[in-house]
Coordinates of C-alpha atoms and ligand atoms in Angstrom, one line a residue:
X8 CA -8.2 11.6 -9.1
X9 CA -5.1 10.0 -8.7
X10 CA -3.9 7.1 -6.4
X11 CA -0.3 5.7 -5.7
X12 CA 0.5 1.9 -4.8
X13 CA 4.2 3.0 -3.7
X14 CA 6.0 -0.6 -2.9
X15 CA 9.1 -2.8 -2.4
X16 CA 9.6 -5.9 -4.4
X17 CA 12.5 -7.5 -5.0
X18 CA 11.3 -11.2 -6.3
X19 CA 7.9 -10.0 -7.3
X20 CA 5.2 -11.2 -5.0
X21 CA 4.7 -8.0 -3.8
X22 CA 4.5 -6.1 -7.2
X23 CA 2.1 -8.8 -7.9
X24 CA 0.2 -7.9 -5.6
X25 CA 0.3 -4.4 -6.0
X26 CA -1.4 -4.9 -9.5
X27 CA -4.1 -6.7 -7.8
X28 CA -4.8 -3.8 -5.4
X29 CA -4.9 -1.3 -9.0
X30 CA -8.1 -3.6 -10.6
X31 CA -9.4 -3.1 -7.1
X32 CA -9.5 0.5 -7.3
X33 CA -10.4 0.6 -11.0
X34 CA -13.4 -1.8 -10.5
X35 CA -14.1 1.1 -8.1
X36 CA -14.3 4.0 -10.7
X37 CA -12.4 3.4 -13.9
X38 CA -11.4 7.3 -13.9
X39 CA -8.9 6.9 -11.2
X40 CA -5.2 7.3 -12.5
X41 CA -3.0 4.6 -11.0
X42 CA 0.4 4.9 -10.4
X43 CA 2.7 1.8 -9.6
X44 CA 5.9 2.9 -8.3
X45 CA 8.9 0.1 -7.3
X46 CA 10.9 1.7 -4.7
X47 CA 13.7 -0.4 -5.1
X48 CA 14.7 1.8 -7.8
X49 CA 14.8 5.4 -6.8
X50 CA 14.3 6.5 -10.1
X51 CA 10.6 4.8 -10.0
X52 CA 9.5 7.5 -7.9
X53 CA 7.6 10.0 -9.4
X54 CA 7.6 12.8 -7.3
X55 CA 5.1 14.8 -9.4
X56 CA 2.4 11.9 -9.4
X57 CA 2.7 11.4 -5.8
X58 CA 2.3 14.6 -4.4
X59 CA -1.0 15.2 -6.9
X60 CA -2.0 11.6 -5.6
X61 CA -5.2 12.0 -2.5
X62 CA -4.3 8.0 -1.7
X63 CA -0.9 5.9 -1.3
X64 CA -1.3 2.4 -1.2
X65 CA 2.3 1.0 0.6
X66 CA 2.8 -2.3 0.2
X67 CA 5.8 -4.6 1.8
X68 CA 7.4 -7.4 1.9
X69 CA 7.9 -8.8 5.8
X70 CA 11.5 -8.5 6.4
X71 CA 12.4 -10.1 10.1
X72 CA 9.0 -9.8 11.2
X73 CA 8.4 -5.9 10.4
X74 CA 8.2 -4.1 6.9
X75 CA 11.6 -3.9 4.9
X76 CA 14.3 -1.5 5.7
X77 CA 14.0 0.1 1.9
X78 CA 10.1 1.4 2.9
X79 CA 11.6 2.7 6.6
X80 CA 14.6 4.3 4.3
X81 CA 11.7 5.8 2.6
X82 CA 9.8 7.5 5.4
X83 CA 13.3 8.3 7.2
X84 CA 14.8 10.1 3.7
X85 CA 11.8 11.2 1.6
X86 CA 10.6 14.1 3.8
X87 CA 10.7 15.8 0.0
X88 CA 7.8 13.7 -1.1
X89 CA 5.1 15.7 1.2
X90 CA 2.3 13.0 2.3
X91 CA 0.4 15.0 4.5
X92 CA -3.3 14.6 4.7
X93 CA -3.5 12.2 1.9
X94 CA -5.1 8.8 2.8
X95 CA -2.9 6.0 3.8
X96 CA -3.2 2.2 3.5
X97 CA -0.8 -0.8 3.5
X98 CA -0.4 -4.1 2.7
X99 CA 2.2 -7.3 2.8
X100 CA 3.7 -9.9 1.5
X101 CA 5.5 -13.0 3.8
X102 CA 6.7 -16.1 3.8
X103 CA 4.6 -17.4 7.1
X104 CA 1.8 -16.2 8.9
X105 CA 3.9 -15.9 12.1
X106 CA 6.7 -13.8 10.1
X107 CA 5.8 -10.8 11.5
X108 CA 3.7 -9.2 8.6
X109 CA 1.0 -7.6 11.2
X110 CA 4.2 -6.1 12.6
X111 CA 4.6 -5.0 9.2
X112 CA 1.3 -3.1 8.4
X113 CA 1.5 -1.5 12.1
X114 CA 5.3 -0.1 11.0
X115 CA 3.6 1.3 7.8
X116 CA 0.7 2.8 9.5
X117 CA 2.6 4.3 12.1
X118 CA 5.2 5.7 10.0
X119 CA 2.2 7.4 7.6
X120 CA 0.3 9.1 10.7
X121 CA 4.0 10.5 12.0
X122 CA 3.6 12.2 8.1
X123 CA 0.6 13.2 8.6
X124 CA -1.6 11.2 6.8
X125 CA -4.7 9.4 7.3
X126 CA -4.4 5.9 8.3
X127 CA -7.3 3.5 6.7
X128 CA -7.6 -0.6 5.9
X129 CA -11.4 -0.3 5.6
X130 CA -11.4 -2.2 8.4
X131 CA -15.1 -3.0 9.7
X132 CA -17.1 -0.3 7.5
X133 CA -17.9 -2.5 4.7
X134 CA -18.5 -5.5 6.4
X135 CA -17.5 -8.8 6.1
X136 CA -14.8 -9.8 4.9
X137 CA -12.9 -7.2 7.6
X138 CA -10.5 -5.8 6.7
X139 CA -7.9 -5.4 9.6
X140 CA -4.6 -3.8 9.2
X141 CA -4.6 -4.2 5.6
X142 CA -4.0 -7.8 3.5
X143 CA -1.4 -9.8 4.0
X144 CA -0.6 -12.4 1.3
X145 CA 2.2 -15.7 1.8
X146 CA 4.1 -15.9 -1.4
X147 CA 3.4 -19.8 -1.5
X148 CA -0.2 -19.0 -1.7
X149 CA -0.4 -15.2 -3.5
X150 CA -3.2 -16.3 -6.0
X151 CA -5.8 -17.6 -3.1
X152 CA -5.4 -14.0 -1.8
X153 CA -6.5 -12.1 -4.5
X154 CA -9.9 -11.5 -3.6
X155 CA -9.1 -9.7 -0.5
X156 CA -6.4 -7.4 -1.9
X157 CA -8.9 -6.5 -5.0
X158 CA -12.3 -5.6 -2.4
X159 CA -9.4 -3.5 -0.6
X160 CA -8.4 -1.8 -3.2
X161 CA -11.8 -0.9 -3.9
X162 CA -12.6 0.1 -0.9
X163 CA -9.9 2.6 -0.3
X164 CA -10.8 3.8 -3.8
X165 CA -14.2 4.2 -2.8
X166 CA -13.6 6.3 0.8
X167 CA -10.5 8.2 -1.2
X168 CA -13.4 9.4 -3.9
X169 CA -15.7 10.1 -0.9
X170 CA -13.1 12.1 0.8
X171 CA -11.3 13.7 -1.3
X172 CA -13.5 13.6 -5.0
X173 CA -15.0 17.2 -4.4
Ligands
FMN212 C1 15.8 -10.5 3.9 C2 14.5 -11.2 4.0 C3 13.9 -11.4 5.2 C4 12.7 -12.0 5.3 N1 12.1 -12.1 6.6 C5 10.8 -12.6 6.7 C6 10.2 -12.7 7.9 O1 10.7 -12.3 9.0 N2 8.9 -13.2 8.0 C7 8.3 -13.7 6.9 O2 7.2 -14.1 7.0 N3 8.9 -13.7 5.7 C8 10.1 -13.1 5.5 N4 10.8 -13.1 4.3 C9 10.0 -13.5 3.1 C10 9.4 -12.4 2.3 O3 8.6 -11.6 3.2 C11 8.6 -12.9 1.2 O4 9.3 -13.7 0.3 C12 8.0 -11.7 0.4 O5 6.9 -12.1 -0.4 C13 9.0 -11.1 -0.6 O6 8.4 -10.1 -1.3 P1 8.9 -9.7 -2.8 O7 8.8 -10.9 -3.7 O8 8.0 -8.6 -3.2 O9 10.3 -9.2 -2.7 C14 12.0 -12.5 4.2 C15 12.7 -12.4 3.0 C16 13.9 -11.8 2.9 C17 14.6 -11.6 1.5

């Protein structure tokens, strides 16, 4: 099984992130293939991977309170990259809590179900800690978020193996 984190980072706290949300989903089954893919070069995209991937994790920075224009560029231009019924998930990176990173996730989710994917954050099936949209981590504190973006990770791991692991 193979899962994408397909992300924009252009100082790093997001592709930090990103590699917290991979132990995540390889505490979840160490099997899984993980694929981290930096869409600030075009080149990082492997279309191959993708398309073979049942998950893709997209992760932003917030960029004037919603996600960045390089992950709408994405969704607008990449209708060659077919995402349709793979699961979906985001999360974020910001500066402030009221910078607009819920905005963000909505953006994201929104823009996967218009592709015809299925929208997930785990959201209340696990449990406490909820998980709503998806994380959201402020770059002043990334470290004291960890914990949440590994159990999501793991979770979407664990209902992308349940869906799709046949
Ligand atoms: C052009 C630009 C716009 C930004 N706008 C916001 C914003 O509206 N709200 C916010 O909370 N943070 C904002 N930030 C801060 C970024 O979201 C934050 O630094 C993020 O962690 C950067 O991710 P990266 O290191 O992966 O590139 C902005 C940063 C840049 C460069």
């Amino acid at each position: 099984m193979k899962i994408t984190i397909l992300y924009f980072s252009q100082t790093g706290h997001t592709e930090k992130m990103a590699g917290v949300v991979r132990e995540g989903i390889l505490d979840a089954d160490k099997n899984i293939e993980v694929s981290l893919m930096n869409i600030a070069d075009q080149e990082n995209i492997n279309q191959e991977f993708l398309e073979a991937s049942s998950a893709v994790i997209f992760g932003t920075p917030c960029y004037v309170a919603n996600t960045c224009w390089q992950m709408k560029k994405f969704f607008d231009t990449r209708f060659d990259c077919k995402l349709e019924g793979k699961l979906a998930a985001c999360f974020a990176t910001a500066g402030c809590l009221w910078g607009g990173p819920d905005i963000a996730l909505q953006s994201i989710l929104g823009m996967a179900l218009t592709r015809g994917m299925l929208a997930y954050s785990s959201g209340t099936e696990f449990g406490r800690p909820y998980i709503h949209l998806g994380p959201v981590a402020l770059m002043a504190s990334l470290d004291e978020q960890a914990g949440i973006f590994k159990l999501f990770g793991n979770r979407v791991a664990q209902k992308t193996l349940e869906l799709f692991n046949k």
